[in-house]
PDB file of C-alpha atoms in Angstrom:
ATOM      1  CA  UNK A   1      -9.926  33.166  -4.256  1.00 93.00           C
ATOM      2  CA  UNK A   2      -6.938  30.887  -3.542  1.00 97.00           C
ATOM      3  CA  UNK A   3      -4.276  31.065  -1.188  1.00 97.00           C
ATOM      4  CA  UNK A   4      -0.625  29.969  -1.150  1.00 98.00           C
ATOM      5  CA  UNK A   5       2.108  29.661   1.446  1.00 98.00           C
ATOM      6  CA  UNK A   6       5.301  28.244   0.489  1.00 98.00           C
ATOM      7  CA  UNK A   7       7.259  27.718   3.742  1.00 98.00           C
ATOM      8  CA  UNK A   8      11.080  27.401   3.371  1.00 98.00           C
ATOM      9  CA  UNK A   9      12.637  24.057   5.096  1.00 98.00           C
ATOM     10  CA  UNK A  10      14.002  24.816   8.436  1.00 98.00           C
ATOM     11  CA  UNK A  11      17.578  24.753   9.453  1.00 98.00           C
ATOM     12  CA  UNK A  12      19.160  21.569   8.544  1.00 96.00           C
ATOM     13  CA  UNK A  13      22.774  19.778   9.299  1.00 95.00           C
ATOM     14  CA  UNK A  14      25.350  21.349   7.297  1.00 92.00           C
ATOM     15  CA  UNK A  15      25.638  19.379   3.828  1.00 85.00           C
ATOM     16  CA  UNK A  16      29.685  18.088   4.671  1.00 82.00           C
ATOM     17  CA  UNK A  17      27.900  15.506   7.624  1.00 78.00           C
ATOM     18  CA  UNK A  18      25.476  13.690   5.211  1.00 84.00           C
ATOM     19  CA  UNK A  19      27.075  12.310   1.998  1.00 84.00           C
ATOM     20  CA  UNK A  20      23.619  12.161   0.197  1.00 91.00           C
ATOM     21  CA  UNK A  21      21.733  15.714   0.434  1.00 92.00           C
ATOM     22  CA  UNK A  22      18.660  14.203   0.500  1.00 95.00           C
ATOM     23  CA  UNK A  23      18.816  12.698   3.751  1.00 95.00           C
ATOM     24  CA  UNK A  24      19.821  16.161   5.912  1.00 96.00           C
ATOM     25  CA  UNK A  25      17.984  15.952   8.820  1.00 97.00           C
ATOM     26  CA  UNK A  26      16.760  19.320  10.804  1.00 97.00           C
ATOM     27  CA  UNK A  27      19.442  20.389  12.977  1.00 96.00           C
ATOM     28  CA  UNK A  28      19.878  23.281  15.840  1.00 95.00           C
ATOM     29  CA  UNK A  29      17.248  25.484  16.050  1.00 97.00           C
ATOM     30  CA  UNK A  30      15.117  23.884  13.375  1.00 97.00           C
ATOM     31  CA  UNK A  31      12.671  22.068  14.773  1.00 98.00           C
ATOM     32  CA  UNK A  32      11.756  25.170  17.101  1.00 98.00           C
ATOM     33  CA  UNK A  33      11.571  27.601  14.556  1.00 98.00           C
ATOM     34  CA  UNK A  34       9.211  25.132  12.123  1.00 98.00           C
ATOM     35  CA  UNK A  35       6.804  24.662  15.041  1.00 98.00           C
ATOM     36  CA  UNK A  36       7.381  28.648  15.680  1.00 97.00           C
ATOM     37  CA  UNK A  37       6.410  29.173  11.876  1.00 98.00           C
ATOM     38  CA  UNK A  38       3.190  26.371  12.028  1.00 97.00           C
ATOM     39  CA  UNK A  39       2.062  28.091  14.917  1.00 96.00           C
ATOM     40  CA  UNK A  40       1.803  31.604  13.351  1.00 96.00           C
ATOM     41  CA  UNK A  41       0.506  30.188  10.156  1.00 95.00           C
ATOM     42  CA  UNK A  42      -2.822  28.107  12.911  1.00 95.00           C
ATOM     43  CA  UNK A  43      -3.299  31.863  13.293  1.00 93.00           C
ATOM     44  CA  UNK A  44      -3.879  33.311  10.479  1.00 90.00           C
ATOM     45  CA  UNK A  45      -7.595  33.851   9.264  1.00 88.00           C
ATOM     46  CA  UNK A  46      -7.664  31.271   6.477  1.00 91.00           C
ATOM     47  CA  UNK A  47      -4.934  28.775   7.628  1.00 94.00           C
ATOM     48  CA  UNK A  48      -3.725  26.273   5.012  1.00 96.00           C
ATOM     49  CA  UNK A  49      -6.199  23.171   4.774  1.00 94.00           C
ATOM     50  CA  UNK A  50      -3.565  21.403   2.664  1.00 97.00           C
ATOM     51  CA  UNK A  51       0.528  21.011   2.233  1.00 98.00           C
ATOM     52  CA  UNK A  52       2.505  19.526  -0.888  1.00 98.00           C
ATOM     53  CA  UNK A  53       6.253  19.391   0.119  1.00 98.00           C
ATOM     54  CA  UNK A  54       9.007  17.625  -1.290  1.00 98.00           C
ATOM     55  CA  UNK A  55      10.365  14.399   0.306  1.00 98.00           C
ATOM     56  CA  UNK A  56      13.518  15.129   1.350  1.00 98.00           C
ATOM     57  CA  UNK A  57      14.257  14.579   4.944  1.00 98.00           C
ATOM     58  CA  UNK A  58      14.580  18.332   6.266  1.00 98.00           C
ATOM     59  CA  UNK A  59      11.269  19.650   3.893  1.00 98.00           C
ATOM     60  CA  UNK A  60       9.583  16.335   5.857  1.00 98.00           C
ATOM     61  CA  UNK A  61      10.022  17.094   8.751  1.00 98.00           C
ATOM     62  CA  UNK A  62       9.269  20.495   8.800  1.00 99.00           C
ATOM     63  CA  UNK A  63       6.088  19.826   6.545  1.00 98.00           C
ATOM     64  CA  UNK A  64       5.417  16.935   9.769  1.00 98.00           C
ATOM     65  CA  UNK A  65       5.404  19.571  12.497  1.00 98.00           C
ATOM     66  CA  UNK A  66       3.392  21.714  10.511  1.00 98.00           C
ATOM     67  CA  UNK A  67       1.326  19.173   9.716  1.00 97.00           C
ATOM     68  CA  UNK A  68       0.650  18.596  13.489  1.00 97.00           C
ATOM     69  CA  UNK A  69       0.292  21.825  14.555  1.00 97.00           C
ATOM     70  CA  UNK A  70      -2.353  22.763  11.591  1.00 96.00           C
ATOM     71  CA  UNK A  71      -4.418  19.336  12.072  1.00 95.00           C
ATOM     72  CA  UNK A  72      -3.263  18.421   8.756  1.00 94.00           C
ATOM     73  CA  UNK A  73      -1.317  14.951   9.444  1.00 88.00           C
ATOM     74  CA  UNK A  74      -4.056  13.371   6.699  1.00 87.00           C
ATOM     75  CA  UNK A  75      -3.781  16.041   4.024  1.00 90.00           C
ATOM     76  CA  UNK A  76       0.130  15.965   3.365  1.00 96.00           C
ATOM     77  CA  UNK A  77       0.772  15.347  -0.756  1.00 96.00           C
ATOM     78  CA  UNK A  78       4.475  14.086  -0.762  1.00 98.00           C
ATOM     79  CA  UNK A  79       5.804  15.083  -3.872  1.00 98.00           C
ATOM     80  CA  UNK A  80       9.490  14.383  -5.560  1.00 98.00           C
ATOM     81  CA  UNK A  81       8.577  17.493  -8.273  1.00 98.00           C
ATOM     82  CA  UNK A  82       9.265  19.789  -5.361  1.00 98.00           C
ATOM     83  CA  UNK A  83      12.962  18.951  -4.604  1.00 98.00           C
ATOM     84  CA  UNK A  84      15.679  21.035  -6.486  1.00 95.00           C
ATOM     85  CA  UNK A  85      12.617  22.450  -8.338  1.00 97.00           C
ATOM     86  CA  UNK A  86      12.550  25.508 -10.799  1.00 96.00           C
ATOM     87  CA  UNK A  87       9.884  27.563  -9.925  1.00 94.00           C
ATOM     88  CA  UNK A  88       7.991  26.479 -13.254  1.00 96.00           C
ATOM     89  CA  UNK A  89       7.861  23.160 -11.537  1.00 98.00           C
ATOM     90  CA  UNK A  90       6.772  24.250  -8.174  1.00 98.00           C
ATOM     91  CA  UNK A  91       3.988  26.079 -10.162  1.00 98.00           C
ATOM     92  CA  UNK A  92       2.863  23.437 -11.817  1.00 98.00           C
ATOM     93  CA  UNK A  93       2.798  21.455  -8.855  1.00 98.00           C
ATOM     94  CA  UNK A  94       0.627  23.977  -7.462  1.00 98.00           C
ATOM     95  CA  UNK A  95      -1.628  24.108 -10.106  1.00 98.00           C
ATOM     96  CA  UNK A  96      -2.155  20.727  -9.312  1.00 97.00           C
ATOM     97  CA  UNK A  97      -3.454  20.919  -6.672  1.00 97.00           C
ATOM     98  CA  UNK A  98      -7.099  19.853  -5.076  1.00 96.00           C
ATOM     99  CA  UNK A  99      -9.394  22.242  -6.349  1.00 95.00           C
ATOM    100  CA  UNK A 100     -11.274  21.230  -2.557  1.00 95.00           C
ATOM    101  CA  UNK A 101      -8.362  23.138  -0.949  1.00 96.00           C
ATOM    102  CA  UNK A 102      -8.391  27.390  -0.315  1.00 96.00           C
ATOM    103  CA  UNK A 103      -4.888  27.686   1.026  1.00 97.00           C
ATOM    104  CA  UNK A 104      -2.416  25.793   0.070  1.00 98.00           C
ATOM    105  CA  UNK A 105       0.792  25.458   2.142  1.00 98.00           C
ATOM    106  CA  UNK A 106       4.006  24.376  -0.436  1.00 99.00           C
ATOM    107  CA  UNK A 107       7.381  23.049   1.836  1.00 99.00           C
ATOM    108  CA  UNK A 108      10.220  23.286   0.073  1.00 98.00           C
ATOM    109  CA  UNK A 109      13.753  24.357  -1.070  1.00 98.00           C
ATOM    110  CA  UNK A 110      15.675  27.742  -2.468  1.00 95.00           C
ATOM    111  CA  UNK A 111      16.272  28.862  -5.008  1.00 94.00           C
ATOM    112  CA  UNK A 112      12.726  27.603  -6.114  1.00 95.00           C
ATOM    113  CA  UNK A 113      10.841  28.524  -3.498  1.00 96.00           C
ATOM    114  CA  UNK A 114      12.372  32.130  -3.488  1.00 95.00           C
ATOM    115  CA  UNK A 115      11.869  32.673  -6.970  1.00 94.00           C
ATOM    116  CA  UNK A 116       7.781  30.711  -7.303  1.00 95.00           C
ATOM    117  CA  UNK A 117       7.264  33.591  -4.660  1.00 95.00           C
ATOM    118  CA  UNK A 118       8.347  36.557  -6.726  1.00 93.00           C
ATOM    119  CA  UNK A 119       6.896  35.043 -10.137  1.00 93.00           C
ATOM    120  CA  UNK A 120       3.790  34.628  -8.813  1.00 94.00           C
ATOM    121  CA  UNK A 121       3.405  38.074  -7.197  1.00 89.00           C
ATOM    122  CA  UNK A 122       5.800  39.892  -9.934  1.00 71.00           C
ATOM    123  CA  UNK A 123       5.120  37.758 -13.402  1.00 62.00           C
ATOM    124  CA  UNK A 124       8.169  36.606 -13.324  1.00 54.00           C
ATOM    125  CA  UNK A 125      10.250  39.783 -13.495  1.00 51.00           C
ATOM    126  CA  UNK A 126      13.694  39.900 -12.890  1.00 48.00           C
ATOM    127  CA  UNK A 127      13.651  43.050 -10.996  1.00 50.00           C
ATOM    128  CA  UNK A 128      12.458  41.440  -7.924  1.00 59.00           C
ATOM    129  CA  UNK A 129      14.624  39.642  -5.272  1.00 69.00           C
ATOM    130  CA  UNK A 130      13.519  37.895  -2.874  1.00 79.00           C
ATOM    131  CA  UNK A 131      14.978  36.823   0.336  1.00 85.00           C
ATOM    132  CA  UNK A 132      13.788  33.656   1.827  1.00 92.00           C
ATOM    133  CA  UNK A 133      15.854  31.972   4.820  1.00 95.00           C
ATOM    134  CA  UNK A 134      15.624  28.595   6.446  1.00 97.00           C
ATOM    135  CA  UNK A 135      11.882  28.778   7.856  1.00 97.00           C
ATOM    136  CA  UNK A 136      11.065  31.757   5.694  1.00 97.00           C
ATOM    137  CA  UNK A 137       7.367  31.729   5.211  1.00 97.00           C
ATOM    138  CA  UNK A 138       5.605  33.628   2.356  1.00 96.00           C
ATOM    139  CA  UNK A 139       1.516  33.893   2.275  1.00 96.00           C
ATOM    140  CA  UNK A 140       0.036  34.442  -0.995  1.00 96.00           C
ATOM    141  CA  UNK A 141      -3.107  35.433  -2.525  1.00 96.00           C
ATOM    142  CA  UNK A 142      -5.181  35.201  -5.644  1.00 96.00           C
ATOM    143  CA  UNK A 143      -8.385  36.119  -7.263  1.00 95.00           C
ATOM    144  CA  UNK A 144      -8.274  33.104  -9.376  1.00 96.00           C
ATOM    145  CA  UNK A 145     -10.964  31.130  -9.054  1.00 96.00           C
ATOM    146  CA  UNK A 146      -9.474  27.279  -9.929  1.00 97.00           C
ATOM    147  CA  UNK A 147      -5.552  26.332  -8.820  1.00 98.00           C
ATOM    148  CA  UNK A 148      -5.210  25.278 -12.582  1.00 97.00           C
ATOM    149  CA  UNK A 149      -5.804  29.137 -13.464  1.00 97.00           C
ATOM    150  CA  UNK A 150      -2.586  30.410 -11.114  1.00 96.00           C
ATOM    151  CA  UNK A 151       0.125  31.729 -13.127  1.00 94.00           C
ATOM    152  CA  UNK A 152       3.008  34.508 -13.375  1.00 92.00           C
ATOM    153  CA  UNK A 153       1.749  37.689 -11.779  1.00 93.00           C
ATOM    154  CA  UNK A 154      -2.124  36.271 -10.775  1.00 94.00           C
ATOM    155  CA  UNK A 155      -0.909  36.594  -6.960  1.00 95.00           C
ATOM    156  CA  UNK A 156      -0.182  39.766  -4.391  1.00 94.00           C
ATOM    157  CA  UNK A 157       1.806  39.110  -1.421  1.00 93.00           C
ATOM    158  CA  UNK A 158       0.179  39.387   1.613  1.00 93.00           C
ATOM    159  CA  UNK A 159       3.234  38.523   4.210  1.00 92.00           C
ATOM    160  CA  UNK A 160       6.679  37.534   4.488  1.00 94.00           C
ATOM    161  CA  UNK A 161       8.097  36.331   7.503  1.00 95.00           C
ATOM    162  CA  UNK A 162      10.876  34.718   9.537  1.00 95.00           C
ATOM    163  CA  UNK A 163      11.472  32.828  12.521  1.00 96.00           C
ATOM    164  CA  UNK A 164      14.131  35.859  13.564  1.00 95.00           C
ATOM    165  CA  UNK A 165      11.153  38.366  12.939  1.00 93.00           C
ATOM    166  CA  UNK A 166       8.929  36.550  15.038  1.00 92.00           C
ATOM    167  CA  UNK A 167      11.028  36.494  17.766  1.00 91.00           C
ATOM    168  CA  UNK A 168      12.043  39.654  17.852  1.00 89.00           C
ATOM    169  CA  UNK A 169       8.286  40.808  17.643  1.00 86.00           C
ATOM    170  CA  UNK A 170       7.266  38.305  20.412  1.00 82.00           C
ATOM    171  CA  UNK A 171      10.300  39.289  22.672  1.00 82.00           C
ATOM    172  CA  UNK A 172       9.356  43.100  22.087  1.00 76.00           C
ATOM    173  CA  UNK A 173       5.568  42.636  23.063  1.00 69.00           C
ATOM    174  CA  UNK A 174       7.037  40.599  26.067  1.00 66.00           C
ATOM    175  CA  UNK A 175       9.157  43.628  27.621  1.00 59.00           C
ATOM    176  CA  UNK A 176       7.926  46.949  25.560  1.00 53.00           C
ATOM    177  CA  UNK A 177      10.991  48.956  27.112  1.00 52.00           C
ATOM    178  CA  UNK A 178      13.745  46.819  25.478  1.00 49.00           C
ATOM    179  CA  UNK A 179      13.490  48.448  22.338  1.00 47.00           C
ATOM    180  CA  UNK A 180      16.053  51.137  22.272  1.00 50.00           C
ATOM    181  CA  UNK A 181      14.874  54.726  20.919  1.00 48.00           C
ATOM    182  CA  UNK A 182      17.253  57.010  19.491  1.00 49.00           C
ATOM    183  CA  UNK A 183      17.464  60.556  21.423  1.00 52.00           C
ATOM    184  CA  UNK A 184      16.606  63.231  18.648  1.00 54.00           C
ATOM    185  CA  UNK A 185      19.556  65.228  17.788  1.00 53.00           C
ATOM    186  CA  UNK A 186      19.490  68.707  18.367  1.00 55.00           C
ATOM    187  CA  UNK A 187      21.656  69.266  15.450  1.00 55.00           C
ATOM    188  CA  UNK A 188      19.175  67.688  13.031  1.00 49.00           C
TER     189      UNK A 188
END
């Protein structure tokens, strides 16, 4: 059984204040909500034991902090396939990867990322859309046995988060009453 997570960059600088896309740095609330990601990812059951992200300054950075927070600052596989990849590419990048390794954490870009997701749990179909914002995080999971074997459809999805989710689910455990309930209608 294998496991991927394919975490989407956090929020960057706008692309009008860097001439070269590349070199966006995080910006705003990114850095919070990539450590806010890493940290729910430490506490999952089978946290990733390896990340492949692409070089590009925002994916690094975020792929860094995760890095730190997971223990992984060793086991980080910089790789130029995964910027402005297809998701064919990102999947072969995957299958690449150390057959040592359960889970698997991928940092990269839309629309790849996005769409690697919904191939993977949907063969590819076009039927399925998939929303993944800045710090989106996706966990994976397959029955295949080697990462070589992972394909179109060979995955189910087991989660799909966001930093605003989080939040709102931390800030609700925090203060139980804040959620507003609807009174039932008596004309209903």
């Amino acid at each position: 059984m294998k496991r991927i997570s394919i975490l989407r960059h956090a929020k960057a600088a706008p692309y009008g204040d860097y001439s070269i896309d590349f070199q966006r740095p995080l910006a705003g609330r990114g850095p919070d909500d990539a450590r806010l990601m890493a940290g729910f990812l430490a506490g999952q059951e089978q946290p990733p034991d390896w990340i492949i992200s692409s070089p590009a300054l925002r994916a690094r950075q975020t792929a860094e902090i995760a890095a730190q927070i997971l223990g992984l600052s060793q086991a980080i596989l910089w790789d130029e396939r995964v910027y402005e990849a297809t998701a064919e590419t990102l999947l072969q990048v995957v299958q690449a990867a150390p057959e040592r390794c359960g889970h698997v954490l991928l940092v990269g870009h839309n629309p790849g990322c996005a769409e690697l997701a919904a191939g993977l749990c949907a063969g590819g179909s076009d039927r399925i859309g998939l929303h993944l914002p800045t710090a989106g995080l996706v966990c994976l999971q397959s029955d295949v046995f080697y990462w070589h074997q992972m394909r179109r459809g060979a995955a189910y999805l087991r989660l799909l988060v966001s930093p605003k989710l989080i939040k709102g689910l931390l800030n609700n455990s925090k203060d139980p009453g804040a959620t507003k309930r609807r009174k039932p209608d008596p004309k209903e």
